PDB file of C-alpha atoms and ligand atoms in Angstrom:
ATOM      1  CA  MET A 229    -103.720 142.137   7.460  1.00 97.00           C
ATOM      2  CA  THR A 230    -100.570 141.934   8.967  1.00 98.00           C
ATOM      3  CA  ILE A 231     -99.943 144.850  11.494  1.00 98.00           C
ATOM      4  CA  PHE A 232     -96.519 145.819  13.336  1.00 98.00           C
ATOM      5  CA  VAL A 233     -96.818 147.848  16.511  1.00 98.00           C
ATOM      6  CA  ASP A 234     -93.612 149.587  17.757  1.00 98.00           C
ATOM      7  CA  MET A 235     -93.487 149.551  21.573  1.00 98.00           C
ATOM      8  CA  ASP A 236     -91.892 152.911  22.890  1.00 98.00           C
ATOM      9  CA  GLU A 237     -94.048 155.928  22.485  1.00 98.00           C
ATOM     10  CA  VAL A 238     -96.506 154.082  20.658  1.00 98.00           C
ATOM     11  CA  ILE A 239     -97.601 151.521  23.314  1.00 98.00           C
ATOM     12  CA  ALA A 240     -94.967 152.042  26.203  1.00 98.00           C
ATOM     13  CA  ASP A 241     -94.893 155.738  27.181  1.00 98.00           C
ATOM     14  CA  ALA A 242     -90.656 155.982  27.259  1.00 98.00           C
ATOM     15  CA  TYR A 243     -91.068 159.793  26.904  1.00 98.00           C
ATOM     16  CA  MET A 244     -92.706 160.736  30.012  1.00 97.00           C
ATOM     17  CA  ALA A 245     -90.687 158.424  31.709  1.00 98.00           C
ATOM     18  CA  HIS A 246     -87.528 160.666  30.583  1.00 98.00           C
ATOM     19  CA  ILE A 247     -89.402 163.513  32.155  1.00 98.00           C
ATOM     20  CA  ASP A 248     -90.153 161.978  35.356  1.00 98.00           C
ATOM     21  CA  ILE A 249     -86.565 160.518  35.996  1.00 98.00           C
ATOM     22  CA  TYR A 250     -85.357 163.836  35.115  1.00 98.00           C
ATOM     23  CA  ASN A 251     -87.350 165.833  37.226  1.00 98.00           C
ATOM     24  CA  GLN A 252     -87.021 163.350  40.348  1.00 98.00           C
ATOM     25  CA  GLU A 253     -83.250 163.376  40.133  1.00 97.00           C
ATOM     26  CA  PHE A 254     -82.838 167.460  39.111  1.00 97.00           C
ATOM     27  CA  ASN A 255     -85.515 168.685  41.363  1.00 97.00           C
ATOM     28  CA  ALA A 256     -86.794 169.982  38.308  1.00 97.00           C
ATOM     29  CA  ASN A 257     -90.053 170.745  36.459  1.00 97.00           C
ATOM     30  CA  LEU A 258     -89.802 169.702  32.884  1.00 97.00           C
ATOM     31  CA  GLN A 259     -93.255 169.329  31.322  1.00 96.00           C
ATOM     32  CA  LEU A 260     -94.489 167.670  28.001  1.00 95.00           C
ATOM     33  CA  LYS A 261     -95.620 171.217  26.642  1.00 94.00           C
ATOM     34  CA  ASP A 262     -91.829 171.943  26.964  1.00 94.00           C
ATOM     35  CA  CYS A 263     -90.839 169.282  24.468  1.00 97.00           C
ATOM     36  CA  PHE A 264     -92.573 169.680  21.351  1.00 97.00           C
ATOM     37  CA  GLY A 265     -90.817 169.009  18.355  1.00 97.00           C
ATOM     38  CA  LYS A 266     -87.789 167.815  20.717  1.00 97.00           C
ATOM     39  CA  GLU A 267     -86.110 164.585  22.072  1.00 97.00           C
ATOM     40  CA  ALA A 268     -86.390 164.565  26.088  1.00 97.00           C
ATOM     41  CA  TRP A 269     -82.415 165.567  26.372  1.00 97.00           C
ATOM     42  CA  GLN A 270     -83.033 168.612  23.613  1.00 97.00           C
ATOM     43  CA  CYS A 271     -85.389 169.935  26.384  1.00 97.00           C
ATOM     44  CA  VAL A 272     -82.858 170.102  29.077  1.00 97.00           C
ATOM     45  CA  PRO A 273     -79.397 172.344  29.977  1.00 97.00           C
ATOM     46  CA  VAL A 274     -76.544 170.754  28.272  1.00 97.00           C
ATOM     47  CA  GLU A 275     -74.937 169.499  31.430  1.00 97.00           C
ATOM     48  CA  HIS A 276     -77.785 167.503  32.001  1.00 97.00           C
ATOM     49  CA  GLN A 277     -78.526 165.991  28.551  1.00 98.00           C
ATOM     50  CA  GLN A 278     -75.886 162.982  29.076  1.00 97.00           C
ATOM     51  CA  SER A 279     -77.962 161.888  32.221  1.00 97.00           C
ATOM     52  CA  ILE A 280     -81.203 161.619  29.702  1.00 98.00           C
ATOM     53  CA  LYS A 281     -79.528 160.046  27.029  1.00 97.00           C
ATOM     54  CA  LEU A 282     -78.176 157.147  29.489  1.00 97.00           C
ATOM     55  CA  HIS A 283     -81.691 156.359  31.065  1.00 98.00           C
ATOM     56  CA  THR A 284     -82.237 153.809  28.346  1.00 97.00           C
ATOM     57  CA  HIS A 285     -79.654 151.709  29.388  1.00 95.00           C
ATOM     58  CA  ARG A 286     -80.501 151.728  33.026  1.00 96.00           C
ATOM     59  CA  VAL A 287     -81.792 148.229  34.614  1.00 96.00           C
ATOM     60  CA  GLY A 288     -85.467 148.836  35.076  1.00 97.00           C
ATOM     61  CA  PHE A 289     -86.044 151.486  32.892  1.00 98.00           C
ATOM     62  CA  PHE A 290     -88.265 149.489  30.040  1.00 98.00           C
ATOM     63  CA  LYS A 291     -89.694 147.348  33.203  1.00 97.00           C
ATOM     64  CA  ASP A 292     -91.501 150.260  34.567  1.00 94.00           C
ATOM     65  CA  LEU A 293     -93.078 152.130  31.842  1.00 98.00           C
ATOM     66  CA  LYS A 294     -96.610 152.981  31.573  1.00 98.00           C
ATOM     67  CA  VAL A 295     -98.954 151.794  29.006  1.00 98.00           C
ATOM     68  CA  ILE A 296    -100.077 154.428  26.233  1.00 98.00           C
ATOM     69  CA  PRO A 297    -103.862 155.321  26.813  1.00 98.00           C
ATOM     70  CA  ASP A 298    -106.471 152.613  25.301  1.00 98.00           C
ATOM     71  CA  SER A 299    -103.605 150.808  23.652  1.00 98.00           C
ATOM     72  CA  GLN A 300    -104.459 147.539  25.475  1.00 98.00           C
ATOM     73  CA  GLU A 301    -108.128 147.776  24.441  1.00 98.00           C
ATOM     74  CA  VAL A 302    -107.672 148.608  20.925  1.00 98.00           C
ATOM     75  CA  LEU A 303    -104.760 146.219  20.318  1.00 98.00           C
ATOM     76  CA  ARG A 304    -106.614 143.399  21.623  1.00 98.00           C
ATOM     77  CA  GLU A 305    -109.711 144.091  19.379  1.00 98.00           C
ATOM     78  CA  LEU A 306    -107.219 144.687  16.383  1.00 98.00           C
ATOM     79  CA  SER A 307    -105.766 141.403  17.267  1.00 98.00           C
ATOM     80  CA  GLN A 308    -108.984 139.437  16.977  1.00 97.00           C
ATOM     81  CA  LYS A 309    -109.559 140.467  13.453  1.00 97.00           C
ATOM     82  CA  HIS A 310    -106.023 140.744  11.715  1.00 98.00           C
ATOM     83  CA  GLU A 311    -102.175 139.293  12.546  1.00 98.00           C
ATOM     84  CA  VAL A 312    -100.602 142.203  14.898  1.00 98.00           C
ATOM     85  CA  PHE A 313     -97.300 141.823  15.639  1.00 98.00           C
ATOM     86  CA  ILE A 314     -95.387 143.717  18.571  1.00 98.00           C
ATOM     87  CA  ALA A 315     -91.971 145.040  16.698  1.00 98.00           C
ATOM     88  CA  SER A 316     -89.562 146.733  18.946  1.00 98.00           C
ATOM     89  CA  ALA A 317     -85.869 147.445  17.631  1.00 97.00           C
ATOM     90  CA  ALA A 318     -84.669 146.210  21.335  1.00 97.00           C
ATOM     91  CA  MET A 319     -81.432 145.039  20.426  1.00 97.00           C
ATOM     92  CA  GLU A 320     -80.287 148.780  20.595  1.00 95.00           C
ATOM     93  CA  PHE A 321     -80.520 148.150  24.495  1.00 95.00           C
ATOM     94  CA  PRO A 322     -79.864 144.784  24.873  1.00 95.00           C
ATOM     95  CA  GLN A 323     -81.024 144.612  28.451  1.00 95.00           C
ATOM     96  CA  SER A 324     -84.236 145.618  27.485  1.00 97.00           C
ATOM     97  CA  LEU A 325     -84.935 142.255  25.900  1.00 97.00           C
ATOM     98  CA  ARG A 326     -85.957 140.481  29.222  1.00 97.00           C
ATOM     99  CA  GLU A 327     -87.959 143.525  30.330  1.00 98.00           C
ATOM    100  CA  LYS A 328     -89.767 144.054  27.080  1.00 98.00           C
ATOM    101  CA  SER A 329     -90.794 140.348  27.314  1.00 98.00           C
ATOM    102  CA  ASP A 330     -91.801 140.826  31.007  1.00 98.00           C
ATOM    103  CA  TRP A 331     -93.605 143.977  30.296  1.00 98.00           C
ATOM    104  CA  LEU A 332     -95.741 142.350  27.319  1.00 98.00           C
ATOM    105  CA  ASP A 333     -96.606 139.655  29.303  1.00 98.00           C
ATOM    106  CA  GLU A 334     -98.089 141.687  32.266  1.00 98.00           C
ATOM    107  CA  PHE A 335    -100.094 144.456  29.975  1.00 98.00           C
ATOM    108  CA  PHE A 336    -100.385 142.735  26.505  1.00 98.00           C
ATOM    109  CA  PRO A 337    -100.815 139.175  27.257  1.00 98.00           C
ATOM    110  CA  PHE A 338    -103.053 138.353  24.738  1.00 97.00           C
ATOM    111  CA  ILE A 339    -100.100 139.202  22.334  1.00 98.00           C
ATOM    112  CA  PRO A 340     -98.049 135.482  22.653  1.00 97.00           C
ATOM    113  CA  TRP A 341     -94.282 135.269  22.096  1.00 98.00           C
ATOM    114  CA  GLN A 342     -94.789 134.364  18.056  1.00 98.00           C
ATOM    115  CA  LYS A 343     -96.469 137.593  17.691  1.00 98.00           C
ATOM    116  CA  ARG A 344     -93.499 139.550  19.376  1.00 98.00           C
ATOM    117  CA  ILE A 345     -90.481 140.827  17.303  1.00 98.00           C
ATOM    118  CA  LEU A 346     -87.654 142.353  19.314  1.00 98.00           C
ATOM    119  CA  CYS A 347     -85.345 143.248  16.511  1.00 97.00           C
ATOM    120  CA  GLY A 348     -82.719 145.183  14.887  1.00 97.00           C
ATOM    121  CA  ASP A 349     -83.361 147.307  11.940  1.00 97.00           C
ATOM    122  CA  LYS A 350     -86.890 147.163  10.930  1.00 97.00           C
ATOM    123  CA  PHE A 351     -86.709 147.541   7.315  1.00 96.00           C
ATOM    124  CA  ILE A 352     -86.591 143.536   7.518  1.00 96.00           C
ATOM    125  CA  LEU A 353     -90.251 144.049   8.145  1.00 98.00           C
ATOM    126  CA  LYS A 354     -92.772 142.968   5.218  1.00 98.00           C
ATOM    127  CA  GLY A 355     -96.144 143.325   5.923  1.00 98.00           C
ATOM    128  CA  ASP A 356     -99.290 145.576   5.599  1.00 98.00           C
ATOM    129  CA  LEU A 357     -99.073 148.366   8.124  1.00 98.00           C
ATOM    130  CA  LEU A 358     -96.483 149.586  10.442  1.00 98.00           C
ATOM    131  CA  ILE A 359     -97.329 151.670  13.509  1.00 98.00           C
ATOM    132  CA  ASP A 360     -94.592 153.815  14.783  1.00 98.00           C
ATOM    133  CA  ASP A 361     -93.305 156.844  16.359  1.00 98.00           C
ATOM    134  CA  ARG A 362     -90.010 157.284  14.189  1.00 98.00           C
ATOM    135  CA  SER A 363     -89.537 158.579  10.569  1.00 98.00           C
ATOM    136  CA  LYS A 364     -86.323 156.320  10.206  1.00 97.00           C
ATOM    137  CA  ASN A 365     -88.722 152.983  10.884  1.00 98.00           C
ATOM    138  CA  LEU A 366     -91.539 154.341   8.627  1.00 98.00           C
ATOM    139  CA  LYS A 367     -89.822 155.579   5.546  1.00 97.00           C
ATOM    140  CA  ASN A 368     -88.474 152.112   4.410  1.00 95.00           C
ATOM    141  CA  PHE A 369     -91.648 149.918   5.077  1.00 97.00           C
ATOM    142  CA  ASP A 370     -93.427 149.155   1.903  1.00 96.00           C
ATOM    143  CA  GLY A 371     -96.958 149.116   3.271  1.00 97.00           C
ATOM    144  CA  ARG A 372     -99.231 151.631   4.950  1.00 98.00           C
ATOM    145  CA  THR A 373     -97.682 153.825   7.597  1.00 98.00           C
ATOM    146  CA  ILE A 374     -98.905 155.758  10.649  1.00 98.00           C
ATOM    147  CA  MET A 375     -96.986 157.739  12.517  1.00 98.00           C
ATOM    148  CA  PHE A 376     -97.952 157.586  16.563  1.00 98.00           C
ATOM    149  CA  THR A 377     -97.692 161.027  17.610  1.00 98.00           C
ATOM    150  CA  SER A 378     -95.106 161.722  20.286  1.00 98.00           C
ATOM    151  CA  PRO A 379     -93.797 164.905  21.659  1.00 97.00           C
ATOM    152  CA  HIS A 380     -90.600 164.578  19.362  1.00 97.00           C
ATOM    153  CA  ASN A 381     -92.211 164.046  16.095  1.00 98.00           C
ATOM    154  CA  THR A 382     -94.942 166.670  16.022  1.00 96.00           C
ATOM    155  CA  ASN A 383     -92.995 168.647  13.446  1.00 96.00           C
ATOM    156  CA  THR A 384     -93.075 165.574  11.020  1.00 96.00           C
ATOM    157  CA  THR A 385     -95.762 165.770   7.983  1.00 95.00           C
ATOM    158  CA  ASP A 386     -94.510 163.105   6.117  1.00 95.00           C
ATOM    159  CA  PHE A 387     -96.893 160.453   7.282  1.00 98.00           C
ATOM    160  CA  GLU A 388    -100.683 159.495   8.091  1.00 98.00           C
ATOM    161  CA  ARG A 389    -100.850 160.566  11.668  1.00 98.00           C
ATOM    162  CA  ALA A 390    -102.753 158.955  14.846  1.00 98.00           C
ATOM    163  CA  ASP A 391    -102.550 161.410  17.910  1.00 98.00           C
ATOM    164  CA  THR A 392    -104.081 158.607  20.179  1.00 98.00           C
ATOM    165  CA  TRP A 393    -105.237 154.886  20.134  1.00 98.00           C
ATOM    166  CA  LYS A 394    -108.790 156.074  19.302  1.00 98.00           C
ATOM    167  CA  ASP A 395    -107.640 157.517  16.378  1.00 98.00           C
ATOM    168  CA  ILE A 396    -106.246 153.844  15.511  1.00 98.00           C
ATOM    169  CA  ALA A 397    -109.340 153.022  16.612  1.00 98.00           C
ATOM    170  CA  ASP A 398    -111.353 154.809  14.217  1.00 98.00           C
ATOM    171  CA  LYS A 399    -109.037 154.563  11.232  1.00 98.00           C
ATOM    172  CA  LEU A 400    -108.702 150.465  11.548  1.00 97.00           C
ATOM    173  CA  LEU A 401    -111.670 148.921  13.617  1.00 95.00           C
TER     174      LEU A 401
HETATM  175 MG1  LIG B  95     -90.765 154.165  19.213  1.00 87.89          MG
END
């Protein structure tokens, strides 16, 4: 089976990074539970929204992301049984390419460069399964789709869903 796995909000915790940076810089107390059904920038006052929207353009943002729990263990096992590719629409943020490559070297060294697709539009991907947090990517995929739960997508009911990597393990291992 050929499996594509997204990075941000699936194996790399970009959402929590937005909250942490925002809280630090604005001395705020935004919490994950305040964010269900919304993008991080939609959870803060209008005058602060642009600041959050620009996080992803900062040098170092993608280098410092925390790993989503259990993703390393489950992906290691999956990659022994299947063709597992990391697929990230990284071209949206060109400075992220190096950071994402370095991040994968550090945390997912068992996924070699040949299995890393840093791309533009994901409609080009053809395979059996796509694990992603964004409807816009999942709805154009021909194979099975699993929506990985992130605060912004909690209200979406259009896709099979996994809340955690343990859920992925239960479904696929
Ligand atoms: Mg994502």
